[in-house]
Amino acid sequence: MRKALIAGNWKMHMTTVEGCQLAADVSKACSEFTDREVLLAPPCNMLNEVSHVIKGSGIIISSQNVCWEKEGAFTGEISPLMLKDAGGSAAIVGHSERRQIFMETDELVNRRVKGALSFDLLTILCIGETLEEREAEKTFVVLERQIRKGLAGVESADMEKIVIAYEPVWAIGTGKTASKEQAQEVHAYLRKLIGQIYEKNIAEQTRILYGGSVKPANVDELMAQPDIDGALVGGAALDGDSFGRIINFEN
Ligand code: PEP
């Protein structure tokens, strides 16, 4: 049985005071649930403070990216060790903004995945096609490449620490959501692919999140799809009421 996971990616938003307030609101909104998990990915500068605010709530704290080394000359990076030191236990890797704006390749993303796993972090590997790729009917080819390269060298035993986030690039921050049918079609494909790379039981246990303009108005129908196990939320995670409603999705 896969436990639903609702993740909020705050990106490069908010001051520490605002972030702590939002984390406190989210804490309240998710206090009653045992059938779902909630994850927050604040900017690195406030990881420590936010970790203190949510203490005891069960909320998972994540970074928005992570380096593969524990320390060294890697200007601008956060190491898995530093993340853990600040109260984090998860990392997002391969977000489309990292791939598109900062030119992160599948190979670099794979190093990050393996680095995160070597520190036992819950590792959210983001994948997704651009509008151009979808229109050229390359969606499945692109996703297969991102999955195979992103997970290269990841052993079956580590797959329980992997979460896949399918985020069509054309739906991120654009207000355009993939329809529930479009999202389900891709999620079912991804689960089958993971079953081919690993084993069927691993595919069955792997959580696959949907991301791309998830909001209170569409979360219920997305979460009702059999292969959608959660959501990675950007814009709507910045407001306590809307993220609270998303956490409270009905199934
Ligand atoms: C994201 O950044 O991962 C995301 C899905 O953003 P939004 O919800 O704003 O589309």
mmCIF file of C-alpha atoms and ligand atoms in Angstrom:
data_model
loop_
_atom_site.group_PDB
_atom_site.id
_atom_site.type_symbol
_atom_site.label_atom_id
_atom_site.label_comp_id
_atom_site.label_asym_id
_atom_site.label_seq_id
_atom_site.Cartn_x
_atom_site.Cartn_y
_atom_site.Cartn_z
ATOM 1 C CA MET A 1 0.000 0.000 0.000
ATOM 2 C CA ARG A 2 1.534 3.308 -1.071
ATOM 3 C CA LYS A 3 1.104 6.164 1.387
ATOM 4 C CA ALA A 4 0.091 9.426 -0.268
ATOM 5 C CA LEU A 5 2.710 12.163 -0.160
ATOM 6 C CA ILE A 6 1.892 15.846 -0.531
ATOM 7 C CA ALA A 7 5.011 17.937 -1.019
ATOM 8 C CA GLY A 8 5.312 21.712 -1.023
ATOM 9 C CA ASN A 9 8.215 23.253 -2.912
ATOM 10 C CA TRP A 10 8.664 26.832 -1.742
ATOM 11 C CA LYS A 11 11.316 27.562 -4.376
ATOM 12 C CA MET A 12 13.051 30.937 -3.813
ATOM 13 C CA HIS A 13 10.242 32.528 -1.829
ATOM 14 C CA MET A 14 9.722 33.981 1.626
ATOM 15 C CA THR A 15 11.683 35.312 4.537
ATOM 16 C CA THR A 16 12.421 33.109 7.521
ATOM 17 C CA VAL A 17 9.625 34.708 9.556
ATOM 18 C CA GLU A 18 7.099 34.104 6.772
ATOM 19 C CA GLY A 19 8.351 30.559 6.241
ATOM 20 C CA CYS A 20 8.034 29.710 9.929
ATOM 21 C CA GLN A 21 4.481 31.062 9.985
ATOM 22 C CA LEU A 22 3.545 29.016 6.931
ATOM 23 C CA ALA A 23 5.145 25.894 8.425
ATOM 24 C CA ALA A 24 3.119 26.397 11.611
ATOM 25 C CA ASP A 25 -0.087 26.697 9.544
ATOM 26 C CA VAL A 26 0.759 23.552 7.582
ATOM 27 C CA SER A 27 1.509 21.728 10.829
ATOM 28 C CA LYS A 28 -1.983 22.485 12.065
ATOM 29 C CA ALA A 29 -3.581 21.468 8.769
ATOM 30 C CA CYS A 30 -2.012 18.014 8.755
ATOM 31 C CA SER A 31 -2.190 17.072 12.411
ATOM 32 C CA GLU A 32 -5.044 14.564 12.000
ATOM 33 C CA PHE A 33 -3.741 12.336 9.243
ATOM 34 C CA THR A 34 -2.180 8.915 9.424
ATOM 35 C CA ASP A 35 -2.914 7.885 5.825
ATOM 36 C CA ARG A 36 -0.739 10.514 4.161
ATOM 37 C CA GLU A 37 2.600 12.227 4.537
ATOM 38 C CA VAL A 38 3.424 15.887 4.122
ATOM 39 C CA LEU A 39 6.781 17.264 3.027
ATOM 40 C CA LEU A 40 8.032 20.851 2.933
ATOM 41 C CA ALA A 41 10.989 22.035 0.863
ATOM 42 C CA PRO A 42 11.879 25.544 2.095
ATOM 43 C CA PRO A 43 14.903 27.490 0.849
ATOM 44 C CA CYS A 44 18.106 26.277 2.540
ATOM 45 C CA ASN A 45 18.624 29.398 4.648
ATOM 46 C CA MET A 46 15.543 28.639 6.765
ATOM 47 C CA LEU A 47 15.730 24.824 6.961
ATOM 48 C CA ASN A 48 16.842 24.887 10.552
ATOM 49 C CA GLU A 49 14.159 27.264 11.807
ATOM 50 C CA VAL A 50 11.373 25.552 9.869
ATOM 51 C CA SER A 51 12.530 22.158 11.200
ATOM 52 C CA HIS A 52 12.084 23.470 14.732
ATOM 53 C CA VAL A 53 8.622 24.851 13.999
ATOM 54 C CA ILE A 54 7.292 21.546 12.615
ATOM 55 C CA LYS A 55 8.946 19.340 15.258
ATOM 56 C CA GLY A 56 6.623 16.545 16.384
ATOM 57 C CA SER A 57 4.206 17.060 13.475
ATOM 58 C CA GLY A 58 5.562 14.253 11.292
ATOM 59 C CA ILE A 59 6.198 16.688 8.436
ATOM 60 C CA ILE A 60 9.239 15.721 6.381
ATOM 61 C CA ILE A 61 11.747 18.489 5.707
ATOM 62 C CA SER A 62 13.470 18.506 2.334
ATOM 63 C CA SER A 63 15.950 20.574 0.399
ATOM 64 C CA GLN A 64 15.205 21.656 -3.169
ATOM 65 C CA ASN A 65 18.441 20.170 -4.456
ATOM 66 C CA VAL A 66 21.455 18.411 -2.962
ATOM 67 C CA CYS A 67 25.124 17.795 -3.730
ATOM 68 C CA TRP A 68 26.628 14.287 -3.825
ATOM 69 C CA GLU A 69 29.593 15.152 -1.615
ATOM 70 C CA LYS A 70 29.437 15.648 2.120
ATOM 71 C CA GLU A 71 31.818 18.625 2.059
ATOM 72 C CA GLY A 72 34.338 20.413 -0.132
ATOM 73 C CA ALA A 73 34.810 23.062 -2.774
ATOM 74 C CA PHE A 74 31.296 23.123 -4.226
ATOM 75 C CA THR A 75 30.305 26.785 -4.048
ATOM 76 C CA GLY A 76 26.589 27.345 -3.794
ATOM 77 C CA GLU A 77 25.664 23.751 -2.986
ATOM 78 C CA ILE A 78 24.195 22.110 0.109
ATOM 79 C CA SER A 79 25.588 18.732 1.129
ATOM 80 C CA PRO A 80 23.471 15.825 2.367
ATOM 81 C CA LEU A 81 25.245 16.101 5.699
ATOM 82 C CA MET A 82 24.415 19.807 6.047
ATOM 83 C CA LEU A 83 20.832 19.115 5.113
ATOM 84 C CA LYS A 84 20.565 16.476 7.831
ATOM 85 C CA ASP A 85 22.291 18.790 10.278
ATOM 86 C CA ALA A 86 19.523 21.341 9.614
ATOM 87 C CA GLY A 87 16.759 18.800 10.282
ATOM 88 C CA GLY A 88 16.152 17.600 6.712
ATOM 89 C CA SER A 89 15.627 13.987 5.688
ATOM 90 C CA ALA A 90 14.662 14.374 2.022
ATOM 91 C CA ALA A 91 15.879 16.059 -1.143
ATOM 92 C CA ILE A 92 14.261 17.084 -4.408
ATOM 93 C CA VAL A 93 16.537 16.502 -7.404
ATOM 94 C CA GLY A 94 16.217 17.142 -11.111
ATOM 95 C CA HIS A 95 13.504 19.786 -10.845
ATOM 96 C CA SER A 96 12.804 21.198 -14.294
ATOM 97 C CA GLU A 97 13.976 24.644 -13.156
ATOM 98 C CA ARG A 98 17.361 23.096 -12.307
ATOM 99 C CA ARG A 99 17.421 21.304 -15.643
ATOM 100 C CA GLN A 100 16.304 24.284 -17.727
ATOM 101 C CA ILE A 101 17.734 27.362 -16.001
ATOM 102 C CA PHE A 102 20.878 25.806 -14.535
ATOM 103 C CA MET A 103 21.489 23.297 -17.323
ATOM 104 C CA GLU A 104 21.569 20.259 -15.070
ATOM 105 C CA THR A 105 21.917 17.124 -17.173
ATOM 106 C CA ASP A 106 20.565 13.633 -16.543
ATOM 107 C CA GLU A 107 24.110 12.597 -15.580
ATOM 108 C CA LEU A 108 24.420 15.352 -12.971
ATOM 109 C CA VAL A 109 20.964 14.582 -11.643
ATOM 110 C CA ASN A 110 21.998 10.937 -11.319
ATOM 111 C CA ARG A 111 25.029 11.922 -9.228
ATOM 112 C CA ARG A 112 22.716 13.877 -6.961
ATOM 113 C CA VAL A 113 20.306 10.937 -6.694
ATOM 114 C CA LYS A 114 23.099 8.568 -5.692
ATOM 115 C CA GLY A 115 24.591 11.108 -3.284
ATOM 116 C CA ALA A 116 21.235 11.603 -1.588
ATOM 117 C CA LEU A 117 20.695 7.852 -1.305
ATOM 118 C CA SER A 118 24.133 7.313 0.176
ATOM 119 C CA PHE A 119 22.999 9.551 3.049
ATOM 120 C CA ASP A 120 19.703 7.698 3.308
ATOM 121 C CA LEU A 121 17.621 10.672 2.199
ATOM 122 C CA LEU A 122 14.153 10.268 0.769
ATOM 123 C CA THR A 123 14.946 11.266 -2.813
ATOM 124 C CA ILE A 124 12.369 12.884 -5.055
ATOM 125 C CA LEU A 125 13.482 12.537 -8.658
ATOM 126 C CA CYS A 126 11.630 15.017 -10.889
ATOM 127 C CA ILE A 127 11.074 14.274 -14.532
ATOM 128 C CA GLY A 128 8.878 15.796 -17.209
ATOM 129 C CA GLU A 129 8.590 16.713 -20.842
ATOM 130 C CA THR A 130 8.443 20.189 -22.367
ATOM 131 C CA LEU A 131 5.507 21.358 -24.473
ATOM 132 C CA GLU A 132 7.639 20.995 -27.583
ATOM 133 C CA GLU A 133 8.466 17.406 -26.708
ATOM 134 C CA ARG A 134 4.817 16.580 -25.992
ATOM 135 C CA GLU A 135 3.689 18.117 -29.255
ATOM 136 C CA ALA A 136 6.347 16.149 -31.117
ATOM 137 C CA GLU A 137 4.949 12.994 -29.428
ATOM 138 C CA LYS A 138 8.219 12.424 -27.617
ATOM 139 C CA THR A 139 6.776 12.406 -24.090
ATOM 140 C CA PHE A 140 7.427 8.732 -23.360
ATOM 141 C CA VAL A 141 10.877 8.720 -24.984
ATOM 142 C CA VAL A 142 11.947 11.710 -22.871
ATOM 143 C CA LEU A 143 10.543 10.262 -19.666
ATOM 144 C CA GLU A 144 12.149 6.883 -20.279
ATOM 145 C CA ARG A 145 15.530 8.576 -20.785
ATOM 146 C CA GLN A 146 15.136 10.691 -17.639
ATOM 147 C CA ILE A 147 14.140 7.651 -15.571
ATOM 148 C CA ARG A 148 16.806 5.298 -16.908
ATOM 149 C CA LYS A 149 19.606 7.870 -16.608
ATOM 150 C CA GLY A 150 18.351 9.365 -13.359
ATOM 151 C CA LEU A 151 18.180 5.950 -11.698
ATOM 152 C CA ALA A 152 21.332 4.498 -13.291
ATOM 153 C CA GLY A 153 23.220 2.505 -10.675
ATOM 154 C CA VAL A 154 20.389 2.687 -8.118
ATOM 155 C CA GLU A 155 19.949 -0.767 -6.581
ATOM 156 C CA SER A 156 16.551 -2.372 -5.987
ATOM 157 C CA ALA A 157 17.114 -2.130 -2.241
ATOM 158 C CA ASP A 158 17.356 1.665 -2.490
ATOM 159 C CA MET A 159 14.140 2.073 -4.436
ATOM 160 C CA GLU A 160 12.110 2.359 -1.242
ATOM 161 C CA LYS A 161 13.850 5.699 -0.731
ATOM 162 C CA ILE A 162 12.991 6.921 -4.236
ATOM 163 C CA VAL A 163 9.902 8.945 -5.085
ATOM 164 C CA ILE A 164 9.281 9.939 -8.702
ATOM 165 C CA ALA A 165 7.643 13.296 -9.414
ATOM 166 C CA TYR A 166 6.143 13.575 -12.868
ATOM 167 C CA GLU A 167 5.996 17.279 -13.662
ATOM 168 C CA PRO A 168 5.168 18.182 -17.247
ATOM 169 C CA VAL A 169 7.222 21.339 -17.782
ATOM 170 C CA TRP A 170 4.348 22.997 -19.630
ATOM 171 C CA ALA A 171 2.184 22.706 -16.515
ATOM 172 C CA ILE A 172 4.617 24.162 -13.961
ATOM 173 C CA GLY A 173 3.651 27.610 -12.779
ATOM 174 C CA THR A 174 1.546 28.140 -15.889
ATOM 175 C CA GLY A 175 -1.897 27.434 -14.452
ATOM 176 C CA LYS A 176 -2.226 24.637 -17.069
ATOM 177 C CA THR A 177 -2.735 21.284 -15.410
ATOM 178 C CA ALA A 178 -2.446 17.983 -17.195
ATOM 179 C CA SER A 179 -5.931 16.496 -17.265
ATOM 180 C CA LYS A 180 -6.467 13.628 -14.872
ATOM 181 C CA GLU A 181 -6.491 11.284 -17.876
ATOM 182 C CA GLN A 182 -3.215 12.675 -19.253
ATOM 183 C CA ALA A 183 -1.555 12.414 -15.843
ATOM 184 C CA GLN A 184 -2.870 8.898 -15.169
ATOM 185 C CA GLU A 185 -1.694 7.716 -18.585
ATOM 186 C CA VAL A 186 1.854 8.879 -17.864
ATOM 187 C CA HIS A 187 1.883 7.568 -14.292
ATOM 188 C CA ALA A 188 0.743 4.121 -15.457
ATOM 189 C CA TYR A 189 3.476 4.173 -18.101
ATOM 190 C CA LEU A 190 6.101 5.131 -15.510
ATOM 191 C CA ARG A 191 5.019 2.374 -13.147
ATOM 192 C CA LYS A 192 5.278 -0.161 -15.964
ATOM 193 C CA LEU A 193 8.719 1.150 -16.877
ATOM 194 C CA ILE A 194 9.950 0.895 -13.281
ATOM 195 C CA GLY A 195 8.618 -2.677 -13.272
ATOM 196 C CA GLN A 196 10.709 -3.423 -16.364
ATOM 197 C CA ILE A 197 13.867 -1.855 -14.943
ATOM 198 C CA TYR A 198 13.429 -3.420 -11.493
ATOM 199 C CA GLU A 199 10.597 -5.779 -10.564
ATOM 200 C CA LYS A 200 6.845 -5.522 -10.515
ATOM 201 C CA ASN A 201 6.682 -5.413 -6.714
ATOM 202 C CA ILE A 202 9.139 -2.487 -6.678
ATOM 203 C CA ALA A 203 7.012 -0.656 -9.225
ATOM 204 C CA GLU A 204 3.982 -1.297 -7.024
ATOM 205 C CA GLN A 205 5.682 0.159 -3.963
ATOM 206 C CA THR A 206 7.203 3.236 -5.692
ATOM 207 C CA ARG A 207 5.329 6.463 -5.150
ATOM 208 C CA ILE A 208 4.771 8.603 -8.230
ATOM 209 C CA LEU A 209 3.701 12.186 -7.548
ATOM 210 C CA TYR A 210 2.105 14.553 -10.013
ATOM 211 C CA GLY A 211 3.249 18.170 -10.163
ATOM 212 C CA GLY A 212 2.148 21.073 -12.313
ATOM 213 C CA SER A 213 -0.369 23.684 -11.150
ATOM 214 C CA VAL A 214 -1.924 21.420 -8.520
ATOM 215 C CA LYS A 215 -4.427 23.473 -6.534
ATOM 216 C CA PRO A 216 -7.437 22.974 -4.268
ATOM 217 C CA ALA A 217 -9.755 22.839 -7.289
ATOM 218 C CA ASN A 218 -8.051 19.911 -9.021
ATOM 219 C CA VAL A 219 -6.308 17.915 -6.287
ATOM 220 C CA ASP A 220 -9.222 15.567 -5.549
ATOM 221 C CA GLU A 221 -9.654 14.372 -9.116
ATOM 222 C CA LEU A 222 -5.912 13.928 -9.569
ATOM 223 C CA MET A 223 -5.565 12.004 -6.317
ATOM 224 C CA ALA A 224 -8.459 9.746 -7.320
ATOM 225 C CA GLN A 225 -6.361 8.283 -10.154
ATOM 226 C CA PRO A 226 -5.009 4.821 -9.367
ATOM 227 C CA ASP A 227 -1.372 5.585 -10.188
ATOM 228 C CA ILE A 228 -1.156 9.087 -8.712
ATOM 229 C CA ASP A 229 0.259 8.771 -5.217
ATOM 230 C CA GLY A 230 0.652 12.392 -4.287
ATOM 231 C CA ALA A 231 1.453 15.871 -5.466
ATOM 232 C CA LEU A 232 4.457 18.134 -5.725
ATOM 233 C CA VAL A 233 3.063 21.623 -5.331
ATOM 234 C CA GLY A 234 4.731 24.951 -6.080
ATOM 235 C CA GLY A 235 2.614 28.105 -6.153
ATOM 236 C CA ALA A 236 -0.287 26.740 -4.134
ATOM 237 C CA ALA A 237 2.088 25.580 -1.387
ATOM 238 C CA LEU A 238 2.932 29.193 -0.511
ATOM 239 C CA ASP A 239 -0.425 29.837 1.094
ATOM 240 C CA GLY A 240 -1.457 28.001 4.252
ATOM 241 C CA ASP A 241 -5.134 27.786 3.303
ATOM 242 C CA SER A 242 -4.624 26.456 -0.194
ATOM 243 C CA PHE A 243 -1.884 24.006 0.791
ATOM 244 C CA GLY A 244 -3.995 22.969 3.786
ATOM 245 C CA ARG A 245 -6.863 22.150 1.424
ATOM 246 C CA ILE A 246 -4.527 20.193 -0.853
ATOM 247 C CA ILE A 247 -3.262 18.163 2.107
ATOM 248 C CA ASN A 248 -6.902 17.518 2.973
ATOM 249 C CA PHE A 249 -7.609 16.009 -0.461
ATOM 250 C CA GLU A 250 -10.537 13.648 -0.510
ATOM 251 C CA ASN A 251 -10.147 10.100 -1.703
HETATM 252 C C1 PEP B 1 6.822 22.822 -8.970
HETATM 253 O O1 PEP B 1 7.551 23.786 -8.851
HETATM 254 O O2 PEP B 1 7.294 21.689 -8.760
HETATM 255 C C2 PEP B 1 5.442 23.026 -9.370
HETATM 256 C C3 PEP B 1 4.740 21.992 -9.698
HETATM 257 O O3 PEP B 1 4.981 24.338 -9.407
HETATM 258 P P1 PEP B 1 3.454 24.801 -9.589
HETATM 259 O O4 PEP B 1 2.622 23.986 -8.636
HETATM 260 O O5 PEP B 1 3.458 26.257 -9.257
HETATM 261 O O6 PEP B 1 3.080 24.512 -11.007
#
